[in-house]
XYZ file of C-alpha atoms in Angstrom:
708
model
C 239.880 -13.803 372.841
C 237.546 -16.145 371.158
C 236.515 -15.761 367.509
C 232.922 -15.011 368.405
C 233.928 -12.159 370.656
C 236.090 -10.664 367.850
C 233.130 -10.760 365.438
C 230.838 -9.030 367.845
C 233.497 -6.380 368.509
C 233.865 -5.719 364.731
C 230.123 -5.253 364.281
C 229.991 -2.846 367.204
C 232.782 -0.720 365.722
C 231.030 -0.646 362.346
C 227.782 0.459 363.959
C 229.489 3.215 365.795
C 231.099 4.389 362.538
C 227.639 5.027 360.684
C 226.656 8.723 359.973
C 223.975 10.235 362.187
C 221.540 10.791 359.188
C 221.486 7.114 358.464
C 220.840 6.440 362.068
C 217.747 8.705 361.851
C 216.463 6.974 358.692
C 214.229 4.553 360.540
C 212.591 7.477 362.308
C 212.190 9.635 359.120
C 210.929 6.845 356.853
C 207.360 6.786 358.214
C 207.152 10.597 357.914
C 208.368 10.612 354.282
C 206.002 7.825 353.349
C 203.088 9.766 354.872
C 203.913 12.887 352.892
C 204.166 10.880 349.639
C 200.866 9.240 350.250
C 199.229 12.614 350.979
C 200.745 14.094 347.769
C 199.549 11.165 345.726
C 196.110 11.489 347.249
C 196.108 15.222 346.481
C 197.133 14.607 342.857
C 194.486 11.949 342.547
C 191.820 14.290 343.891
C 192.979 17.081 341.504
C 192.734 14.727 338.529
C 189.282 13.666 339.580
C 188.240 17.310 339.936
C 189.596 18.083 336.449
C 187.710 15.145 335.014
C 184.533 16.294 336.761
C 185.022 19.820 335.389
C 185.562 18.489 331.848
C 182.463 16.316 332.136
C 180.448 19.306 333.321
C 181.684 21.370 330.350
C 180.754 18.617 327.909
C 177.332 18.336 329.493
C 176.851 22.103 329.228
C 177.918 22.012 325.589
C 175.455 19.241 324.837
C 172.687 21.207 326.521
C 173.560 24.300 324.479
C 173.505 22.264 321.263
C 170.162 20.765 322.202
C 168.770 24.213 323.025
C 170.080 25.590 319.725
C 168.409 22.730 317.858
C 165.148 23.437 319.647
C 165.342 27.131 318.756
C 166.031 26.273 315.101
C 162.937 24.099 315.085
C 160.881 26.875 316.661
C 162.036 29.425 314.082
C 161.257 27.155 311.120
C 157.937 26.183 312.675
C 157.115 29.878 312.967
C 157.492 30.393 309.231
C 155.589 27.222 308.396
C 152.699 28.358 310.578
C 152.844 31.759 308.874
C 152.586 30.131 305.452
C 149.786 27.848 306.633
C 147.814 30.775 307.993
C 148.440 32.708 304.775
C 147.145 29.823 302.632
C 143.973 29.487 304.690
C 143.354 33.231 304.517
C 143.969 33.229 300.763
C 141.318 30.544 300.394
C 138.899 32.642 302.427
C 139.620 35.728 300.323
C 139.167 33.806 297.076
C 135.969 32.257 298.377
C 134.612 35.688 299.304
C 136.066 37.279 296.127
C 138.105 39.803 298.106
C 140.659 41.592 295.923
C 141.728 44.615 297.952
C 144.613 42.659 299.506
C 146.849 40.134 297.774
C 148.358 37.019 299.329
C 151.779 38.674 299.541
C 150.264 41.538 301.522
C 148.683 39.005 303.858
C 152.021 37.279 304.362
C 153.624 40.605 305.254
C 150.880 41.438 307.768
C 151.229 38.077 309.490
C 154.999 38.513 309.514
C 154.601 41.914 311.192
C 152.342 40.448 313.879
C 154.750 37.608 314.653
C 157.668 40.046 314.631
C 155.976 42.219 317.253
C 155.296 39.162 319.415
C 158.890 37.935 319.163
C 160.345 41.379 319.793
C 158.250 42.444 322.758
C 156.739 39.208 324.027
C 159.786 36.962 324.485
C 162.430 37.531 327.172
C 166.135 37.711 326.487
C 167.560 34.206 326.655
C 171.185 34.855 325.840
C 173.939 37.228 326.782
C 177.446 38.398 326.100
C 180.145 37.949 328.739
C 182.579 40.590 327.576
C 184.288 41.998 324.518
C 187.853 40.975 323.656
C 190.134 43.600 322.133
C 192.540 42.772 319.305
C 194.233 46.115 318.886
C 197.238 44.642 317.089
C 195.155 43.494 314.111
C 194.233 45.858 311.276
C 191.430 43.794 309.729
C 188.612 41.463 310.682
C 188.956 37.715 310.233
C 186.172 35.539 308.899
C 187.112 32.736 311.327
C 188.790 33.213 314.701
C 190.329 30.601 317.032
C 190.325 31.636 320.691
C 192.470 29.902 323.321
C 190.533 29.665 326.579
C 192.532 27.895 329.324
C 194.260 25.628 326.855
C 191.097 24.838 324.879
C 190.548 26.283 321.403
C 187.132 27.574 320.333
C 186.145 28.636 316.820
C 184.156 31.836 316.178
C 182.792 33.093 312.865
C 182.309 36.676 311.702
C 178.739 37.999 311.914
C 179.410 41.577 310.846
C 180.513 44.958 312.105
C 178.811 46.634 315.063
C 178.895 50.394 315.442
C 180.519 51.863 318.561
C 177.186 53.182 319.788
C 175.428 49.834 319.383
C 177.743 47.549 321.361
C 175.406 47.469 324.356
C 172.309 46.937 322.186
C 173.471 43.753 320.481
C 170.646 41.257 320.243
C 170.561 39.037 323.303
C 167.418 37.106 322.376
C 168.426 33.808 320.825
C 165.023 33.321 319.173
C 165.314 36.644 317.343
C 168.785 35.692 316.222
C 167.513 32.400 314.846
C 164.750 33.972 312.747
C 167.272 36.331 311.145
C 168.443 34.286 308.174
C 171.701 34.475 306.322
C 171.126 36.578 303.152
C 172.645 33.800 301.060
C 169.603 31.692 301.922
C 167.488 34.042 299.829
C 169.836 33.952 296.858
C 170.728 30.276 296.765
C 167.486 28.673 297.951
C 164.487 31.002 297.617
C 165.206 33.058 294.489
C 166.019 30.244 291.977
C 162.519 28.664 291.926
C 160.882 32.098 291.676
C 162.989 33.210 288.710
C 162.931 29.814 286.970
C 159.147 29.625 287.200
C 158.915 33.045 285.555
C 160.837 31.774 282.533
C 159.300 28.298 282.457
C 155.705 29.577 282.550
C 156.280 32.407 280.084
C 153.403 33.028 277.668
C 155.506 33.104 274.544
C 152.854 34.194 272.104
C 152.145 37.548 273.754
C 155.677 37.934 275.091
C 157.280 37.763 271.655
C 154.537 39.835 270.078
C 155.650 42.686 272.377
C 159.314 41.712 272.596
C 160.700 45.023 271.312
C 158.794 47.073 273.857
C 159.609 44.651 276.676
C 163.330 44.848 275.941
C 163.172 48.643 275.786
C 161.375 48.891 279.133
C 163.615 46.291 280.777
C 167.021 47.519 279.601
C 166.739 51.209 278.721
C 163.989 51.874 281.239
C 165.823 50.239 284.127
C 169.042 52.123 283.303
C 167.169 55.441 283.065
C 165.336 54.751 286.323
C 168.589 53.785 288.070
C 170.434 56.970 287.144
C 167.500 59.288 287.816
C 166.846 57.765 291.244
C 170.570 57.690 292.023
C 171.113 61.349 291.181
C 167.996 62.501 293.005
C 168.996 60.524 296.091
C 172.481 62.039 295.940
C 170.807 65.439 296.238
C 168.790 64.138 299.186
C 171.991 62.908 300.847
C 173.580 66.331 300.370
C 170.502 67.895 301.974
C 170.744 65.484 304.902
C 174.377 66.461 305.364
C 173.462 70.162 305.445
C 170.705 69.720 308.035
C 172.869 67.409 310.134
C 170.918 64.167 309.706
C 173.750 62.194 308.105
C 175.899 60.529 310.746
C 178.256 58.581 308.485
C 179.592 58.400 304.939
C 177.217 58.115 301.990
C 178.871 58.227 298.557
C 177.512 58.849 295.066
C 178.129 55.221 294.153
C 175.964 54.211 297.105
C 173.141 56.325 295.678
C 173.542 54.685 292.266
C 173.516 51.267 293.932
C 170.263 52.169 295.667
C 168.849 53.300 292.328
C 169.784 49.948 290.790
C 168.261 47.730 293.464
C 165.070 49.780 293.829
C 164.527 49.772 290.048
C 163.765 46.040 290.173
C 159.979 45.900 289.882
C 157.923 42.963 291.097
C 154.243 43.573 290.279
C 153.229 40.139 291.565
C 150.076 41.561 293.140
C 148.985 43.379 289.986
C 149.753 40.413 287.736
C 147.819 38.039 289.981
C 144.768 40.295 289.762
C 145.248 40.637 285.996
C 145.339 36.866 285.680
C 142.265 36.411 287.842
C 140.246 39.062 286.010
C 141.625 38.072 282.583
C 142.798 41.605 281.878
C 144.146 42.631 278.499
C 146.791 40.090 277.490
C 149.148 42.605 275.885
C 149.183 44.770 279.003
C 149.843 41.623 281.026
C 152.689 40.673 278.669
C 154.274 44.132 278.897
C 154.189 44.187 282.691
C 155.233 40.562 283.164
C 158.013 40.712 280.580
C 159.388 43.928 282.022
C 159.369 42.611 285.585
C 161.052 39.339 284.579
C 163.861 40.940 282.592
C 164.441 44.034 284.691
C 165.116 41.859 287.747
C 168.014 40.394 285.794
C 169.112 43.834 284.575
C 168.935 45.331 288.074
C 171.098 42.668 289.677
C 173.749 42.881 286.930
C 173.634 46.687 287.060
C 174.144 46.678 290.840
C 177.097 44.312 290.453
C 178.627 46.650 287.861
C 178.229 49.643 290.170
C 179.931 47.746 293.000
C 182.769 46.885 290.614
C 183.281 50.587 289.768
C 186.779 51.410 291.077
C 188.382 54.647 289.814
C 192.142 54.973 289.803
C 193.734 57.290 292.333
C 193.155 58.135 295.957
C 189.523 59.208 295.594
C 187.784 55.919 294.929
C 184.342 57.545 294.584
C 185.144 60.216 291.973
C 184.066 59.894 288.347
C 186.591 58.175 286.125
C 185.827 57.590 282.440
C 188.026 54.489 282.259
C 186.377 52.959 285.319
C 182.944 53.851 283.919
C 183.532 52.070 280.624
C 185.064 49.167 282.525
C 181.849 48.868 284.526
C 179.841 48.947 281.288
C 182.034 46.146 279.963
C 181.511 44.178 283.174
C 177.751 44.651 282.796
C 177.756 43.341 279.230
C 180.138 40.509 280.084
C 178.192 39.306 283.106
C 174.844 39.508 281.339
C 175.996 37.771 278.153
C 177.919 35.135 280.102
C 174.962 34.409 282.357
C 172.628 34.249 279.362
C 174.933 31.819 277.573
C 175.334 29.620 280.645
C 171.586 29.382 281.184
C 170.888 28.590 277.538
C 173.657 25.978 277.388
C 172.364 24.235 280.507
C 168.900 24.099 278.967
C 170.320 22.675 275.738
C 172.285 20.015 277.638
C 169.152 18.994 279.532
C 167.228 18.774 276.257
C 169.892 16.532 274.725
C 169.984 14.271 277.788
C 166.209 13.858 277.818
C 166.139 13.229 274.065
C 168.893 10.622 273.723
C 168.086 8.644 276.860
C 165.080 6.589 277.858
C 164.382 8.668 280.922
C 160.813 9.198 279.760
C 160.197 5.579 280.736
C 160.917 6.576 284.344
C 159.009 9.832 285.005
C 160.287 10.129 288.560
C 163.932 10.066 287.458
C 163.148 12.384 284.575
C 161.521 14.940 286.851
C 164.350 14.710 289.385
C 166.993 15.260 286.704
C 165.068 18.208 285.266
C 164.794 19.768 288.716
C 168.483 19.318 289.576
C 169.758 20.566 286.215
C 167.558 23.642 286.429
C 168.593 24.513 289.984
C 172.269 23.829 289.342
C 172.237 26.502 286.630
C 171.885 29.185 289.287
C 174.663 27.804 291.467
C 176.969 27.187 288.501
C 176.624 30.768 287.313
C 177.283 32.145 290.802
C 180.306 29.871 291.216
C 181.745 31.085 287.894
C 181.344 34.759 288.807
C 178.220 35.386 286.715
C 174.673 36.163 287.845
C 172.503 33.192 288.694
C 169.265 35.152 288.286
C 169.942 35.803 284.583
C 171.193 32.256 284.001
C 168.233 30.503 285.625
C 165.757 32.805 283.855
C 167.009 31.956 280.377
C 167.455 28.344 281.411
C 163.743 28.279 282.190
C 162.877 29.792 278.804
C 165.115 27.265 277.016
C 163.719 24.361 279.013
C 160.177 25.407 278.147
C 160.959 25.715 274.435
C 162.990 22.518 273.964
C 163.236 20.191 276.979
C 159.512 20.351 277.703
C 158.833 18.662 274.332
C 161.008 15.662 275.268
C 159.408 14.990 278.642
C 156.788 12.351 279.231
C 153.222 13.407 279.930
C 153.681 12.727 283.649
C 156.931 14.702 283.831
C 155.484 17.683 281.994
C 152.674 17.883 284.509
C 154.995 17.261 287.461
C 157.586 19.877 286.493
C 154.998 22.602 285.974
C 153.265 21.824 289.246
C 156.521 21.383 291.156
C 157.947 24.764 290.210
C 154.588 26.439 290.632
C 154.373 25.184 294.226
C 158.007 26.102 294.946
C 157.447 29.557 293.472
C 154.355 30.088 295.606
C 155.987 28.953 298.852
C 159.284 30.777 298.283
C 157.617 34.053 297.364
C 155.260 34.024 300.331
C 158.127 32.995 302.607
C 160.111 36.053 301.503
C 157.170 38.413 302.043
C 156.531 36.865 305.474
C 160.173 37.403 306.340
C 159.902 41.033 305.230
C 157.207 41.642 307.823
C 159.215 39.801 310.443
C 162.435 41.660 309.623
C 160.920 45.053 310.410
C 161.057 44.150 314.121
C 163.721 41.439 314.315
C 166.448 43.010 312.163
C 169.005 44.787 314.336
C 170.643 47.135 311.828
C 167.764 49.427 310.851
C 168.586 53.066 310.141
C 165.380 55.115 309.893
C 165.828 58.485 308.205
C 162.573 60.336 307.413
C 164.271 62.655 304.916
C 165.853 59.751 303.030
C 162.604 57.740 303.035
C 160.456 60.623 301.722
C 163.099 61.483 299.144
C 163.198 57.843 298.017
C 159.422 57.780 297.410
C 159.603 60.979 295.349
C 162.622 59.731 293.393
C 160.945 56.395 292.625
C 157.830 58.157 291.344
C 159.840 60.468 289.082
C 162.107 57.649 287.925
C 159.139 55.464 287.014
C 157.507 58.350 285.113
C 160.718 59.026 283.164
C 160.928 55.294 282.523
C 157.404 54.732 281.135
C 156.147 57.830 279.324
C 159.144 58.873 277.159
C 159.904 55.276 276.149
C 156.258 54.655 275.287
C 156.261 57.743 273.078
C 159.282 56.557 271.102
C 158.007 52.981 270.937
C 154.671 54.130 269.527
C 156.523 55.680 266.607
C 157.393 52.183 265.408
C 154.432 50.180 266.688
C 151.442 49.326 264.555
C 149.375 48.766 267.701
C 149.946 51.778 269.906
C 150.424 51.655 273.645
C 147.519 53.807 274.774
C 147.559 56.335 277.571
C 145.508 54.063 279.789
C 148.118 51.315 279.386
C 150.898 53.765 280.182
C 149.115 55.009 283.292
C 148.543 51.423 284.425
C 152.198 50.527 283.878
C 153.205 53.639 285.810
C 150.870 52.630 288.644
C 152.042 48.999 288.635
C 155.700 49.628 289.432
C 155.666 47.689 292.696
C 158.856 46.643 294.473
C 159.152 43.187 295.959
C 161.311 40.127 296.522
C 164.249 41.052 294.264
C 164.699 44.557 295.695
C 164.529 43.141 299.222
C 167.000 40.343 298.471
C 169.491 42.768 296.896
C 169.170 45.174 299.837
C 169.613 42.563 302.581
C 172.593 40.916 300.911
C 174.977 43.569 302.243
C 174.094 45.549 305.379
C 177.601 46.077 306.738
C 177.886 49.851 306.272
C 175.744 52.726 307.478
C 174.638 53.551 303.928
C 173.572 49.979 303.158
C 171.610 49.736 306.408
C 169.695 52.901 305.539
C 169.013 51.504 302.049
C 167.680 48.270 303.496
C 165.287 49.984 305.889
C 164.015 52.315 303.168
C 163.585 49.434 300.701
C 161.571 47.501 303.261
C 159.176 50.412 303.797
C 158.836 50.975 300.036
C 157.898 47.320 299.528
C 155.278 47.581 302.285
C 153.706 50.668 300.746
C 153.643 49.442 297.153
C 152.259 46.002 297.997
C 149.534 47.243 300.335
C 148.479 50.548 298.771
C 149.213 50.103 295.063
C 148.384 46.397 295.038
C 145.096 47.033 296.789
C 144.171 49.761 294.292
C 144.694 47.645 291.181
C 141.058 46.672 290.628
C 139.686 50.242 290.990
C 142.451 51.506 288.700
C 141.531 48.984 285.986
C 137.948 50.211 286.102
C 138.926 53.883 286.152
C 141.262 53.512 283.156
C 138.683 51.494 281.146
C 141.027 48.556 280.562
C 139.410 45.433 279.182
C 138.870 42.493 281.514
C 137.463 39.038 280.869
C 139.591 38.728 277.722
C 140.333 35.380 276.093
C 144.126 34.940 276.219
C 144.153 33.712 272.600
C 142.046 36.610 271.328
C 143.740 39.338 269.344
C 143.161 42.942 270.388
C 140.314 44.829 268.730
C 141.160 47.073 265.815
C 140.190 50.262 267.641
C 139.939 50.958 271.341
C 141.549 53.070 274.006
C 144.406 50.647 274.367
C 145.342 50.080 270.730
C 144.898 52.302 267.705
C 145.599 50.653 264.375
C 147.090 52.750 261.614
C 144.769 52.370 258.649
C 144.151 54.016 255.326
C 145.962 54.555 252.090
C 149.090 56.452 251.273
C 152.178 56.465 253.500
C 150.578 54.378 256.245
C 149.692 51.595 253.841
C 153.141 51.676 252.313
C 154.692 51.519 255.752
C 152.430 48.575 256.599
C 153.594 46.701 253.520
C 157.209 47.478 254.340
C 156.603 46.317 257.895
C 155.137 43.084 256.590
C 158.100 42.405 254.317
C 160.765 43.209 256.910
C 158.923 41.298 259.606
C 158.659 38.245 257.359
C 162.392 38.396 256.696
C 163.268 38.712 260.363
C 160.825 36.005 261.311
C 162.245 33.765 258.569
C 165.740 34.337 259.944
C 164.891 32.864 263.344
C 162.070 30.484 262.471
C 164.007 28.754 259.692
C 167.072 28.210 261.831
C 165.085 27.008 264.830
C 162.727 24.832 262.798
C 165.352 23.331 260.476
C 168.181 22.708 262.925
C 167.557 23.392 266.631
C 164.204 21.652 266.998
C 165.304 18.457 265.174
C 168.584 18.333 267.136
C 167.153 19.029 270.590
C 163.645 17.552 270.394
C 161.602 14.837 268.717
C 159.865 17.369 266.448
C 160.710 19.158 263.232
C 161.804 17.894 259.825
C 164.495 15.190 259.588
C 167.998 16.626 259.555
C 168.730 14.504 256.487
C 166.514 16.906 254.519
C 167.886 20.146 255.981
C 171.627 19.502 256.394
C 174.017 19.180 253.431
C 174.548 15.739 251.924
C 178.057 15.411 253.332
C 176.549 15.640 256.863
C 174.375 12.580 256.275
C 175.922 10.448 259.011
C 175.653 13.220 261.593
C 172.100 13.975 260.496
C 171.025 10.352 260.914
C 172.612 10.182 264.381
C 170.958 13.362 265.647
C 167.509 12.895 264.125
C 165.005 11.172 266.367
C 163.511 7.933 264.973
C 160.043 9.281 265.753
C 160.537 11.925 263.084
C 161.167 9.289 260.395
C 158.269 7.103 261.446
C 155.883 10.040 262.009
C 154.644 8.180 265.074
C 155.512 10.821 267.622
C 152.781 13.458 267.882
C 153.798 17.070 267.995
C 154.672 17.853 271.606
C 153.410 21.405 271.621
C 149.834 21.096 272.767
C 150.328 23.751 275.417
C 149.072 27.142 274.366
C 152.289 28.671 275.652
C 154.081 27.307 272.631
C 151.543 28.226 269.922
C 152.739 30.679 267.287
C 149.998 32.498 265.424
C 149.995 34.929 262.559
C 150.635 37.745 265.021
C 154.051 36.287 265.779
C 155.302 36.912 262.252
C 156.158 40.423 263.401
C 157.759 39.540 266.680
C 161.009 41.459 266.120
C 159.955 44.561 264.234
C 158.357 47.349 266.186
C 156.007 44.939 267.952
C 153.625 45.053 264.960
C 151.065 42.294 264.711
C 150.602 41.926 260.992
C 149.258 38.680 259.545
C 150.869 36.843 256.715
C 148.795 38.800 254.197
C 149.215 42.151 255.914
C 145.841 42.290 257.662
C 145.278 42.494 261.371
C 141.814 41.059 261.616
C 140.751 38.137 263.727
C 139.834 34.819 262.084
C 137.772 32.396 264.078
C 136.550 29.892 261.514
C 139.485 27.537 261.230
C 140.089 23.860 261.211
C 143.197 21.741 261.547
C 144.137 19.258 258.873
C 144.836 16.576 261.447
C 144.122 13.668 259.124
C 146.654 14.616 256.515
C 149.973 15.396 258.182
C 152.255 16.181 255.307
C 155.936 15.369 255.317
C 157.784 18.432 254.142
C 161.204 18.284 252.588
C 162.088 21.617 254.090
C 160.391 24.098 256.400
C 161.639 26.871 254.130
C 159.163 25.765 251.459
C 156.421 25.667 254.080
C 157.195 29.196 255.168
C 157.398 30.461 251.577
C 153.969 29.082 250.831
C 152.650 30.440 254.126
C 153.835 33.951 253.387
C 152.682 33.807 249.768
C 149.131 32.605 250.311
C 147.588 35.838 248.997
C 144.270 36.454 250.736
C 144.330 33.241 252.743
C 145.851 33.857 256.194
C 147.819 31.118 257.843
C 148.847 30.371 261.384
C 151.711 28.113 262.342
C 151.623 25.575 265.185
C 155.193 24.361 265.409
C 155.676 22.118 262.388
C 151.976 21.860 261.504
C 150.163 24.500 259.498
C 146.567 25.310 260.356
C 144.569 26.776 257.468
C 141.284 28.636 258.046
C 138.284 27.455 256.071
C 137.223 29.730 253.258
C 134.058 31.638 254.053
C 131.778 31.098 251.069
C 128.905 33.042 252.499
């Protein structure tokens, strides 16, 4: 056998020895490759489909975001058009001298009209797919992450929905957009309103009636709160008996309603008073009460919410919890007052010791930011921003205003006046809108009628008894016509609405909100529209010069005259008033004004000798050079002889004990005298004998002697 034949024979044996599966491999290979290619193609098509689905979801999300942005623009445009229409109508009313309806009433009417259009004239543009049950959880979460097919979506808590209202949840996106977060009212709209009230305060008439204003604001608001709360608790019990109460309504809820509805806002009445130049003391009483009782009402409502008795029954009376709530009230009010005053003092120091007056724009911007931050700082620290920003405005007007440049003084007053106007009308427009767009209304005729009766009785118990006791210590009595006008002017407005809408989670709070809204409508339209006829019917003076003192005898004021005990009491009043006035005026004039402003005597003449270095550092150079004119030209800051009695029984006794009006006066502008101490100035002022004196800051204005 040849070698080649042996090789071929070996290969043949090896081929015959291969397994059958390997022999079939050439036949199976094309089939396996085909399946792999089809699987790869299928995977490729699945990936492409997933990418297409993801792209479609992103496109849908972008469209939803764009639609949401468009709806936000529409909602804001709606309110801007409402304000524009209100302004034009106000101009028409002022041009035609129409006074039966105030601008706030107009804003509410326009809000009602737009609310009806949005409620019944726009189709539902949104929907709810289904509700998801979380039965294993025992509380609601503020933020929820939901896993949908491997993708996580974030949802935020909007509030609780009653079992019977699940199918009636708002499905109109436009209506949802025009329903603002309640914090918008507190953090954005309320600060300029409250600050403007303090910054534009007419100090002369405010401090002349300070005792009465404090009594009405603090004691009156507390009395009104408890009377309304107890009467409404009886109404709630009646509703429970007749079967009109479908959920829980506790005594503390009634007290909370009494607190929020006791916040008066006679903006309509005050606007008419200002336009007609009604009696300045009546204006001061109403304005001062409304400014301070807003602050009292919000602190009082916070104290009632903080009332937590020990034990299982959290709504029973507990003496320890009651006194704790009183302590919380005092702590919050005093802390807020201190924070507002300190912020005003800091702003005064910054404007005094910097050259910001060379840059009016920066000065105005800093003033605006410091004033607004007072509200937010107080809220962040657990206090009440309304109280803080109010007293910040008063402090800014008394000190910081004197340090501002002429441009900044004009800008700040105009800026906050415009913000106050827009914010207030925005809130009243929203009130009209909310009657139809708000989804948590609870209308109860029994509760609404009972609330009107309780408010009337609470206001009567607030005004008449306090006026009686105040007249026992007042030299100028609060007449019956003033008392009737104050009783009539107890309107409810922006503060009551803002407090009511802040919490509408429970059935009781929803009923309170609806009732508060209707009360605001009634008082603004009916009572506000009847202000001018009421002034005429009560014979209250109009067309009064704001700087004119009240007449010695009229229906509004009755001066105690004559010899004997009345004269002795007048002399005692004069002496005690001078002492009390000296206590504040000396401290403010000798120390606070020189430290915080460019006015007042040099601190080197009022501080002890060992404080010479500190006195020279804190005293403004303008005081030494006498080149800086007194920055108190505004009549808001003028103190007259009537202010010598600002803290004793609201008497208005002059420096010599008389209450007459002196018109022939001249200012010794050419001879500004440098006084070593304001104490000597005040001593001479109070010891002038028959020559009355009025004080304008650090300058004294002496009337000319009448030789005729």
